[in-house]
CSV table of C-alpha atoms in Angstrom, one decimal:
chain,number,residue,atom,x,y,z
C,156,MET,CA,-131.9,-25.9,0.9
C,157,ARG,CA,-133.7,-26.1,-2.4
C,158,TRP,CA,-132.8,-29.4,-4.1
C,159,GLY,CA,-134.5,-28.6,-7.4
C,160,ALA,CA,-132.4,-25.5,-8.0
C,161,PHE,CA,-129.3,-27.2,-6.8
C,162,PHE,CA,-129.6,-30.2,-9.1
C,163,SER,CA,-130.5,-28.1,-12.1
C,164,VAL,CA,-127.4,-26.0,-11.6
C,165,MET,CA,-125.4,-29.1,-11.1
C,166,VAL,CA,-126.6,-30.4,-14.5
C,167,ILE,CA,-125.8,-27.1,-16.1
C,168,VAL,CA,-122.3,-27.0,-14.6
C,169,ALA,CA,-121.7,-30.5,-15.8
C,170,LEU,CA,-122.8,-29.5,-19.3
C,171,ILE,CA,-120.6,-26.4,-19.3
C,172,ILE,CA,-117.5,-28.5,-18.3
C,173,LEU,CA,-118.3,-31.1,-21.0
C,174,TYR,CA,-118.6,-28.3,-23.6
C,175,GLU,CA,-115.7,-26.1,-22.5
C,176,TRP,CA,-113.1,-28.5,-21.3
C,177,PRO,CA,-111.9,-30.0,-24.6
C,178,LYS,CA,-111.4,-26.4,-25.9
C,179,MET,CA,-109.3,-25.2,-23.1
C,180,LYS,CA,-106.6,-27.9,-23.0
C,181,GLN,CA,-104.1,-25.4,-24.3
C,182,ASN,CA,-104.9,-22.6,-22.0
C,183,PRO,CA,-102.6,-21.8,-19.0
C,184,LYS,CA,-103.2,-23.3,-15.6
C,185,LYS,CA,-104.6,-20.0,-14.3
C,186,ASP,CA,-107.4,-20.0,-16.8
C,187,LYS,CA,-108.5,-23.5,-15.7
C,188,MET,CA,-108.3,-22.5,-12.1
C,189,ALA,CA,-110.5,-19.5,-12.7
C,190,PHE,CA,-113.0,-21.5,-14.7
C,191,PHE,CA,-113.5,-24.1,-12.0
C,192,THR,CA,-113.5,-21.6,-9.1
C,193,LEU,CA,-116.3,-19.6,-10.8
C,194,LEU,CA,-118.3,-22.7,-11.5
C,195,PHE,CA,-117.8,-23.8,-7.9
C,196,ILE,CA,-119.0,-20.5,-6.5
C,197,GLY,CA,-122.1,-20.7,-8.6
C,198,LEU,CA,-122.8,-24.2,-7.4
C,199,VAL,CA,-122.3,-23.4,-3.8
C,200,LEU,CA,-124.5,-20.3,-4.0
C,201,SER,CA,-127.3,-22.2,-5.7
C,202,MET,CA,-127.7,-24.3,-2.5
C,203,PHE,CA,-129.0,-21.4,-0.5
C,204,ASP,CA,-132.5,-19.9,-0.4
C,205,LEU,CA,-131.2,-16.9,-2.3
C,206,PRO,CA,-134.2,-14.6,-2.6
C,207,HIS,CA,-134.5,-14.4,1.2
C,208,MET,CA,-130.8,-14.3,2.0
C,209,GLY,CA,-128.7,-11.2,2.7
C,210,GLY,CA,-126.1,-10.6,0.0
C,211,PRO,CA,-124.3,-7.7,-1.8
C,212,THR,CA,-127.6,-6.3,-3.0
C,213,ALA,CA,-129.1,-6.2,0.5
C,214,TRP,CA,-126.0,-4.8,2.1
C,215,ILE,CA,-125.8,-1.9,-0.4
C,216,GLN,CA,-129.5,-1.3,0.0
C,217,SER,CA,-129.1,-0.9,3.8
C,218,LEU,CA,-126.0,1.3,3.2
C,219,PHE,CA,-128.0,3.6,0.9
C,220,ARG,CA,-131.1,3.7,3.1
C,221,PRO,CA,-131.1,7.5,3.7
C,222,PHE,CA,-131.1,8.0,0.0
C,223,GLY,CA,-133.9,5.5,-0.4
C,224,ARG,CA,-136.0,7.3,2.2
C,225,PHE,CA,-135.4,10.6,0.3
C,226,MET,CA,-136.6,9.0,-2.9
C,227,GLU,CA,-139.7,7.6,-1.3
C,228,LYS,CA,-141.1,11.1,-0.5
F,67,MET,CA,-107.0,-10.6,-25.2
F,68,GLU,CA,-109.7,-9.2,-27.5
F,69,LYS,CA,-108.5,-9.3,-31.1
F,70,GLY,CA,-111.7,-8.1,-32.6
F,71,LYS,CA,-112.2,-4.5,-33.7
F,72,ILE,CA,-115.4,-2.5,-33.9
F,73,SER,CA,-116.1,0.9,-35.4
F,74,SER,CA,-117.3,3.8,-33.3
F,75,LEU,CA,-120.7,3.7,-35.0
F,76,GLN,CA,-121.1,0.1,-33.9
F,77,MET,CA,-120.2,1.2,-30.4
F,78,ALA,CA,-122.9,3.8,-30.6
F,79,ILE,CA,-125.4,1.3,-31.9
F,80,MET,CA,-124.5,-1.1,-29.0
F,81,MET,CA,-124.8,1.6,-26.4
F,82,TYR,CA,-128.1,3.0,-27.6
F,83,PRO,CA,-130.3,-0.1,-26.8
F,84,GLY,CA,-127.9,-0.6,-23.8
F,85,ILE,CA,-129.4,2.4,-22.1
F,86,VAL,CA,-132.8,2.9,-23.8
F,87,ALA,CA,-134.1,-0.7,-23.5
F,88,THR,CA,-134.9,-0.7,-19.8
F,89,ALA,CA,-135.3,3.1,-19.6
F,90,ILE,CA,-138.3,3.5,-21.9
F,91,LEU,CA,-140.4,0.9,-20.0
F,92,SER,CA,-140.1,1.6,-16.4
F,93,VAL,CA,-138.5,5.1,-16.2
F,94,PRO,CA,-141.6,7.2,-17.4
F,95,SER,CA,-143.7,6.1,-14.4
F,96,ILE,CA,-140.9,6.5,-11.9
F,97,THR,CA,-140.1,10.0,-13.2
F,98,ALA,CA,-143.8,10.9,-13.4
F,99,LYS,CA,-144.2,10.1,-9.7
F,100,TYR,CA,-141.8,13.0,-8.8
F,101,ALA,CA,-142.2,15.4,-11.7
F,102,LYS,CA,-146.0,15.1,-12.4
F,103,THR,CA,-146.6,16.7,-15.8
F,104,ASP,CA,-143.1,17.9,-16.2
F,105,PHE,CA,-141.5,14.5,-16.4
F,106,TRP,CA,-140.5,15.0,-20.1
F,107,LEU,CA,-138.0,17.6,-18.9
F,108,SER,CA,-136.2,15.2,-16.6
F,109,PRO,CA,-134.2,13.2,-19.2
F,110,ILE,CA,-132.8,16.5,-20.5
F,111,LEU,CA,-131.4,17.3,-17.0
F,112,ALA,CA,-130.3,13.7,-16.5
F,113,SER,CA,-128.4,13.6,-19.8
F,114,LEU,CA,-125.9,16.1,-18.3
F,115,ILE,CA,-124.7,13.2,-16.2
F,116,GLY,CA,-124.4,11.2,-19.4
F,117,TYR,CA,-122.2,13.8,-21.1
F,118,MET,CA,-120.0,14.1,-18.1
F,119,THR,CA,-119.6,10.3,-17.9
F,120,VAL,CA,-118.6,10.0,-21.5
F,121,TYR,CA,-116.2,12.8,-21.2
F,122,ILE,CA,-114.5,11.2,-18.1
F,123,ALA,CA,-114.4,7.8,-19.8
F,124,TYR,CA,-112.8,9.3,-22.9
F,125,LYS,CA,-110.2,11.3,-21.0
F,126,LEU,CA,-109.1,8.3,-19.1
F,127,HIS,CA,-109.0,6.4,-22.4
F,128,LYS,CA,-106.7,9.1,-23.8
F,129,LEU,CA,-104.3,8.7,-21.0
F,130,TYR,CA,-104.3,4.9,-21.2
F,131,PRO,CA,-105.3,4.1,-24.8
F,132,LYS,CA,-105.0,0.4,-24.8
F,133,GLN,CA,-106.6,-0.4,-21.4
F,134,THR,CA,-110.0,-0.7,-19.8
F,135,VAL,CA,-110.9,0.6,-16.3
F,136,ILE,CA,-109.9,-2.7,-14.7
F,137,GLN,CA,-106.3,-2.3,-16.0
F,138,PHE,CA,-105.7,1.4,-15.7
F,139,SER,CA,-107.0,1.7,-12.2
F,140,GLU,CA,-104.1,-0.5,-11.2
F,141,GLN,CA,-101.7,1.8,-13.0
F,142,ILE,CA,-103.1,4.9,-11.5
F,143,ILE,CA,-103.4,4.1,-7.8
F,144,GLY,CA,-101.2,1.1,-7.5
F,145,ARG,CA,-101.7,-2.7,-7.8
F,146,PHE,CA,-103.5,-3.4,-4.6
F,147,ALA,CA,-105.9,-0.5,-4.5
F,148,GLY,CA,-106.5,-0.9,-8.2
F,149,LYS,CA,-107.5,-4.5,-7.7
F,150,ILE,CA,-110.0,-3.4,-5.0
F,151,ILE,CA,-111.5,-0.7,-7.4
F,152,GLY,CA,-111.6,-3.3,-10.2
F,153,PHE,CA,-113.4,-5.8,-7.9
F,154,LEU,CA,-116.0,-3.1,-7.0
F,155,PHE,CA,-116.6,-2.4,-10.6
F,156,LEU,CA,-117.1,-6.1,-11.4
F,157,VAL,CA,-119.4,-6.8,-8.5
F,158,PHE,CA,-121.4,-3.7,-9.4
F,159,TYR,CA,-121.7,-4.7,-13.0
F,160,ILE,CA,-122.6,-8.4,-12.2
F,161,GLN,CA,-125.2,-7.1,-9.8
F,162,ILE,CA,-126.9,-4.6,-12.1
F,163,THR,CA,-126.8,-7.1,-15.0
F,164,GLY,CA,-128.5,-9.7,-12.7
F,165,ASN,CA,-131.1,-7.0,-12.0
F,166,MET,CA,-131.7,-6.3,-15.7
F,167,LEU,CA,-132.3,-10.1,-16.2
F,168,ARG,CA,-134.8,-10.0,-13.4
F,169,GLN,CA,-136.5,-6.9,-14.7
F,170,TYR,CA,-136.8,-8.4,-18.2
F,171,ALA,CA,-138.2,-11.7,-16.8
F,172,GLU,CA,-140.6,-9.9,-14.5
F,173,PHE,CA,-142.0,-8.0,-17.4
F,174,VAL,CA,-142.3,-11.0,-19.7
F,175,VAL,CA,-144.0,-13.0,-16.9
F,176,ASP,CA,-146.3,-10.2,-15.9
F,177,SER,CA,-147.5,-9.3,-19.3
F,178,PHE,CA,-147.3,-12.4,-21.5
F,179,LEU,CA,-146.1,-15.7,-20.2
F,180,VAL,CA,-148.1,-15.8,-17.0
F,181,ASN,CA,-147.7,-19.5,-16.2
F,182,THR,CA,-144.0,-19.9,-17.0
F,183,PRO,CA,-141.6,-20.1,-14.1
F,184,ILE,CA,-139.5,-17.0,-13.9
F,185,SER,CA,-136.2,-18.9,-13.5
F,186,LEU,CA,-136.6,-20.5,-16.9
F,187,ILE,CA,-137.0,-17.2,-18.7
F,188,ILE,CA,-134.0,-15.8,-16.9
F,189,ALA,CA,-131.9,-18.8,-17.7
F,190,LEU,CA,-132.8,-18.8,-21.3
F,191,MET,CA,-131.9,-15.2,-21.7
F,192,ALA,CA,-128.6,-15.8,-19.9
F,193,LEU,CA,-127.9,-18.7,-22.3
F,194,LEU,CA,-128.7,-16.6,-25.4
F,195,CYS,CA,-126.5,-13.7,-24.1
F,196,SER,CA,-123.6,-16.2,-23.3
F,197,PHE,CA,-123.6,-17.4,-26.9
F,198,ILE,CA,-123.2,-13.9,-28.3
F,199,VAL,CA,-120.6,-12.8,-25.7
F,200,ARG,CA,-118.6,-16.0,-26.4
F,201,GLY,CA,-118.6,-15.0,-30.1
F,202,GLY,CA,-116.5,-12.0,-29.2
F,203,LEU,CA,-116.8,-8.2,-29.6
F,204,GLU,CA,-117.2,-8.3,-33.4
F,205,ALA,CA,-120.1,-10.7,-33.2
F,206,LEU,CA,-121.7,-8.5,-30.5
F,207,GLY,CA,-121.3,-5.4,-32.6
F,208,ARG,CA,-122.8,-7.1,-35.7
F,209,ALA,CA,-125.7,-8.5,-33.7
F,210,ALA,CA,-126.4,-5.0,-32.4
F,211,GLN,CA,-126.3,-3.6,-35.9
F,212,LEU,CA,-128.7,-6.3,-37.1
F,213,PHE,CA,-131.2,-5.8,-34.4
F,214,PHE,CA,-131.0,-2.0,-34.4
F,215,PRO,CA,-133.9,-1.6,-36.9
F,216,ILE,CA,-136.0,-4.1,-35.1
F,217,PHE,CA,-135.5,-2.1,-32.0
F,218,THR,CA,-136.1,1.4,-33.4
F,219,LEU,CA,-138.7,0.9,-36.1
F,220,PRO,CA,-141.6,-0.3,-33.8
F,221,LEU,CA,-141.0,2.7,-31.7
F,222,LEU,CA,-141.4,5.0,-34.7
F,223,PHE,CA,-144.6,3.1,-35.8
F,224,LEU,CA,-145.9,3.4,-32.3
F,225,ILE,CA,-145.5,7.2,-32.4
F,226,ILE,CA,-147.4,7.4,-35.7
F,227,LEU,CA,-150.1,5.0,-34.7
F,228,VAL,CA,-151.0,6.6,-31.4
F,229,PHE,CA,-150.9,10.1,-32.8
F,230,PRO,CA,-154.7,10.4,-33.2
F,231,ASP,CA,-155.2,9.7,-29.5
F,232,PHE,CA,-152.9,12.5,-28.3
F,233,GLU,CA,-154.3,15.0,-25.8
F,234,PHE,CA,-151.9,17.9,-26.1
F,235,LYS,CA,-153.4,19.8,-23.2
F,236,ASN,CA,-152.0,17.1,-20.8
F,237,ILE,CA,-148.7,18.9,-20.9
F,238,PHE,CA,-150.0,21.9,-18.9
F,239,PRO,CA,-149.1,23.3,-16.5
F,240,ILE,CA,-145.5,23.5,-17.5
F,241,LEU,CA,-143.2,23.9,-14.4
F,242,GLY,CA,-146.3,24.6,-12.3
F,243,GLU,CA,-144.4,23.8,-9.1
F,244,GLY,CA,-141.0,25.3,-10.1
F,245,MET,CA,-137.9,23.5,-11.1
F,246,MET,CA,-137.6,21.2,-8.2
F,247,PRO,CA,-139.9,18.3,-9.3
F,248,PRO,CA,-138.2,17.7,-12.7
F,249,ILE,CA,-134.8,17.9,-10.9
F,250,LYS,CA,-135.9,15.2,-8.4
F,251,GLY,CA,-137.4,13.2,-11.3
F,252,ALA,CA,-134.0,13.4,-13.1
F,253,ILE,CA,-132.3,11.4,-10.3
F,254,VAL,CA,-133.4,8.0,-11.5
F,255,PRO,CA,-132.8,8.5,-15.2
F,256,GLY,CA,-129.5,10.0,-14.2
F,257,GLY,CA,-128.6,6.6,-12.9
F,258,TRP,CA,-129.3,5.1,-16.3
F,259,PHE,CA,-127.2,7.7,-18.0
F,260,THR,CA,-124.2,6.8,-15.8
F,261,GLU,CA,-124.2,3.4,-17.5
F,262,PHE,CA,-122.4,5.2,-20.4
F,263,PHE,CA,-119.2,4.5,-18.5
F,264,LEU,CA,-119.4,1.1,-20.0
F,265,ILE,CA,-117.8,2.5,-23.2
F,266,THR,CA,-114.6,2.2,-21.3
F,267,PHE,CA,-114.7,-1.5,-22.2
F,268,PHE,CA,-115.1,-0.7,-25.9
F,269,LEU,CA,-112.9,2.4,-26.5
F,270,PRO,CA,-109.6,0.4,-26.6
F,271,PHE,CA,-111.0,-1.8,-29.5
F,272,LEU,CA,-112.2,0.9,-31.8
F,273,THR,CA,-110.8,1.2,-35.3
F,274,ASP,CA,-111.3,4.9,-35.3
F,275,GLN,CA,-110.3,5.9,-31.8
F,276,LYS,CA,-110.5,9.6,-32.4
F,277,LYS,CA,-114.2,9.5,-33.1
F,278,GLY,CA,-114.9,7.7,-29.9
F,279,MET,CA,-115.8,10.9,-28.0
F,280,LYS,CA,-117.9,12.3,-30.8
F,281,TYR,CA,-120.0,9.1,-31.2
F,282,GLY,CA,-120.3,8.7,-27.4
F,283,MET,CA,-121.7,12.2,-27.0
F,284,MET,CA,-124.0,11.7,-30.0
F,285,THR,CA,-125.3,8.5,-28.4
F,286,VAL,CA,-126.1,10.4,-25.2
F,287,PHE,CA,-127.9,13.0,-27.2
F,288,VAL,CA,-130.0,10.4,-29.2
F,289,VAL,CA,-130.8,8.5,-26.0
F,290,MET,CA,-132.0,11.8,-24.4
F,291,MET,CA,-134.1,12.6,-27.4
F,292,THR,CA,-135.7,9.1,-27.4
F,293,LEU,CA,-136.5,9.4,-23.7
F,294,VAL,CA,-138.0,12.9,-24.1
F,295,VAL,CA,-140.1,11.7,-27.0
F,296,VAL,CA,-141.3,8.5,-25.2
F,297,ASN,CA,-142.1,10.6,-22.1
F,298,LEU,CA,-144.1,13.0,-24.2
F,299,ILE,CA,-146.1,10.2,-25.9
F,300,VAL,CA,-146.9,8.7,-22.5
F,301,LEU,CA,-147.8,12.1,-21.2
F,302,PHE,CA,-150.1,12.9,-24.1
F,303,ILE,CA,-151.9,9.6,-23.9
F,304,LEU,CA,-152.0,8.8,-20.1
F,305,GLY,CA,-151.6,12.2,-18.5
F,306,LEU,CA,-151.3,12.2,-14.8
F,307,ALA,CA,-152.2,8.5,-14.7
F,308,THR,CA,-148.7,7.6,-15.8
F,309,SER,CA,-147.3,7.2,-12.3
F,310,PHE,CA,-149.8,4.5,-11.5
F,311,LYS,CA,-148.8,2.2,-14.4
F,312,VAL,CA,-145.9,-0.1,-14.0
F,313,TYR,CA,-145.1,-0.2,-17.8
F,314,PRO,CA,-146.6,3.0,-19.2
F,315,LEU,CA,-145.5,2.3,-22.8
F,316,MET,CA,-147.3,-1.0,-22.7
F,317,SER,CA,-150.5,0.8,-21.7
F,318,VAL,CA,-149.9,3.2,-24.6
F,319,GLY,CA,-149.5,0.3,-27.0
F,320,ARG,CA,-153.0,-0.9,-26.0
F,321,TYR,CA,-154.5,2.4,-27.2
F,322,ILE,CA,-153.7,1.7,-30.9
F,323,SER,CA,-156.7,1.0,-33.0
F,324,LEU,CA,-156.5,1.5,-36.7
F,325,GLY,CA,-159.6,0.8,-38.8
F,326,GLY,CA,-160.9,-1.6,-36.3
F,327,PHE,CA,-158.6,-4.5,-37.1
F,328,PHE,CA,-155.1,-3.2,-36.4
F,329,GLU,CA,-155.2,-3.6,-32.6
F,330,HIS,CA,-153.4,-4.9,-29.6
F,331,LEU,CA,-150.0,-3.7,-30.6
F,332,GLU,CA,-148.5,-4.4,-27.1
F,333,SER,CA,-146.6,-7.1,-28.9
F,334,ALA,CA,-144.7,-4.3,-30.8
F,335,VAL,CA,-143.6,-2.9,-27.4
F,336,MET,CA,-142.7,-6.5,-26.4
F,337,ALA,CA,-140.5,-6.8,-29.4
F,338,ILE,CA,-138.7,-3.6,-28.6
F,339,TRP,CA,-138.2,-4.7,-25.1
F,340,VAL,CA,-137.0,-8.3,-25.7
F,341,VAL,CA,-134.5,-7.2,-28.5
F,342,GLY,CA,-133.4,-4.3,-26.4
F,343,ALA,CA,-132.9,-6.3,-23.3
F,344,PHE,CA,-131.0,-8.9,-25.2
F,345,ILE,CA,-128.5,-6.3,-26.5
F,346,LYS,CA,-128.4,-4.5,-23.2
F,347,ILE,CA,-127.6,-7.6,-21.2
F,348,SER,CA,-125.1,-8.8,-23.7
F,349,VAL,CA,-123.2,-5.5,-23.7
F,350,PHE,CA,-122.9,-5.5,-20.0
F,351,TYR,CA,-122.2,-9.3,-19.9
F,352,TYR,CA,-119.3,-8.6,-22.3
F,353,GLY,CA,-117.9,-5.9,-20.1
F,354,ILE,CA,-118.1,-8.3,-17.1
F,355,ALA,CA,-116.4,-11.2,-19.0
F,356,LEU,CA,-113.6,-9.0,-20.3
F,357,GLY,CA,-113.2,-7.2,-17.0
F,358,THR,CA,-113.1,-10.4,-15.0
F,359,ALA,CA,-110.5,-12.0,-17.3
F,360,GLN,CA,-108.3,-8.8,-17.0
F,361,TRP,CA,-108.8,-8.6,-13.3
F,362,LEU,CA,-107.5,-12.2,-12.9
F,363,ASN,CA,-104.9,-11.8,-15.6
F,364,LEU,CA,-106.2,-14.6,-17.7
F,365,SER,CA,-105.1,-15.3,-21.3
F,366,ASP,CA,-108.7,-15.3,-22.6
F,367,TYR,CA,-112.2,-14.3,-21.5
F,368,ARG,CA,-114.1,-17.0,-23.4
F,369,PRO,CA,-113.7,-19.9,-21.0
F,370,ILE,CA,-115.2,-18.0,-18.1
F,371,VAL,CA,-118.3,-16.7,-20.0
F,372,TRP,CA,-120.5,-19.6,-19.1
F,373,SER,CA,-119.5,-19.6,-15.4
F,374,LEU,CA,-120.3,-15.9,-15.2
F,375,GLY,CA,-123.7,-16.6,-16.7
F,376,ILE,CA,-124.5,-18.8,-13.7
F,377,LEU,CA,-123.4,-15.9,-11.4
F,378,LEU,CA,-125.6,-13.5,-13.3
F,379,VAL,CA,-128.7,-15.8,-12.9
F,380,ILE,CA,-127.8,-16.1,-9.2
F,381,PHE,CA,-127.6,-12.4,-8.7
F,382,SER,CA,-130.9,-11.9,-10.4
F,383,PHE,CA,-132.5,-13.7,-7.4
F,384,TRP,CA,-130.2,-12.8,-4.6
F,385,SER,CA,-131.9,-10.7,-1.9
F,386,LEU,CA,-134.7,-9.8,-4.2
F,387,PRO,CA,-137.8,-11.8,-3.0
F,388,SER,CA,-140.4,-9.8,-5.0
F,389,THR,CA,-141.0,-7.2,-7.6
F,390,VAL,CA,-141.6,-4.6,-4.9
F,391,GLU,CA,-138.0,-5.1,-3.6
F,392,LEU,CA,-136.7,-4.9,-7.2
F,393,HIS,CA,-138.5,-1.6,-7.7
F,394,LYS,CA,-137.2,-0.3,-4.4
F,395,TYR,CA,-133.7,-1.2,-5.4
F,396,SER,CA,-133.9,0.5,-8.8
F,397,VAL,CA,-135.4,3.7,-7.3
F,398,GLY,CA,-133.8,4.0,-3.9
F,399,THR,CA,-130.3,2.5,-4.4
F,400,PHE,CA,-129.3,2.2,-8.0
F,401,PRO,CA,-129.2,5.9,-9.0
F,402,LEU,CA,-126.8,6.9,-6.3
F,403,LEU,CA,-124.8,3.7,-6.5
F,404,GLY,CA,-124.4,4.0,-10.2
F,405,LEU,CA,-123.3,7.7,-9.9
F,406,LEU,CA,-120.8,6.7,-7.2
F,407,ILE,CA,-119.2,3.8,-9.1
F,408,GLN,CA,-119.5,5.0,-12.6
F,409,MET,CA,-118.9,8.7,-12.3
F,410,ILE,CA,-117.3,9.7,-8.9
F,411,ILE,CA,-114.7,6.9,-8.8
F,412,PRO,CA,-113.7,7.4,-12.5
F,413,LEU,CA,-113.5,11.2,-11.8
F,414,PHE,CA,-111.3,10.5,-8.8
F,415,LEU,CA,-109.1,8.2,-11.0
F,416,LEU,CA,-108.9,10.8,-13.7
F,417,GLY,CA,-107.8,13.5,-11.2
F,418,ILE,CA,-105.0,11.4,-9.9
F,419,ALA,CA,-103.9,10.3,-13.4
F,420,VAL,CA,-103.7,13.9,-14.6
F,421,MET,CA,-101.8,15.0,-11.5
F,422,ARG,CA,-99.3,12.2,-11.9
F,423,LYS,CA,-98.8,13.1,-15.6
F,424,ARG,CA,-98.1,16.7,-14.7
F,425,LYS,CA,-95.7,15.7,-12.0
F,426,ARG,CA,-93.8,13.5,-14.4
F,427,GLN,CA,-93.6,16.2,-17.0
F,428,GLY,CA,-92.5,18.7,-14.4
F,429,SER,CA,-89.6,16.5,-13.3
F,430,GLU,CA,-88.3,16.0,-16.9
């Protein structure tokens, strides 16, 4: 867990909510849900040690390994 | 959802830095590794992929004039499968845009701001791009127009200023080892050319839709010419040493010396790169924001722009511990992945769409 990154993301998320919320009062409920869900995903992901964690990039990379080997020659 | 309109010339001006910005810096050395002295031929071969991608994107646009890939894939292969394809596209674009942010920041940190934390540079760029994307398509088009001269003029000056240092014999032997090395060298730039599929997010909002194809093809041609010229400059100056440099065009910038006082023009290359990266990332970011909003059936894409910015910053670090890994990804994974997502899948969608249309016409 990297607290520095987590707290800075938390501050940014708070700022985004403060900035965006007054403007989206009129928007449908679905918009608000999507807005908060995406922010929440960002916040959760920022808790991990991302550079050394497996994720979509690493999965695709291992899927395309034969091609990678072909390109290394 | 998007009420703004742009002209097809603006689209071309947006797409040009969208492809060239990252391509002129890192691609010459990657291509030179495979093609040796023939690496100026590779962009010509790679551009064939670009023409095909624009053609596919335009044909799909003709069949579904008011929709982007996220929407018409649902119409073509059904709601559920269409959502999956849409999700693939979004994750792919978020991932490669995160990669671009990282590449941009690695370059800035490597060459200029050595002591600045990389996360700060990435976050600031993401912030800047969020502002422009939030401004809408018209703002993006105008920003691209405004920055276009700043992006292209330094490149022209660079060519004129390094001209005295050219070693024209570096180009020989031409095709010394046959056609295979330039073809293998074309694989990586080919990945860059598939990014032209991004015009699918702009075609529905053109004021002159008929010209979309013409300008798209023209952009591919101009991008190809730029890459060929840049590769030739690099070849004439650095020769076989190109493949050992990480940013060959930077090294070329250091060669400039005019009258003893006009020196160290790497900053010109830096200007090209920062402006180009800004336009490039914004163009992709816009596609992501619009696509995500359409995928979730939202009423507007503006509220989710900031949240997607955080995701982009996260993806710029995710599973990429070092520059070496980043390089491995852009050489060993991206070209094939880009081809698969941005050309094979759309081609497959186009095939089904055309067949369905024929069937409908046959039954009438």
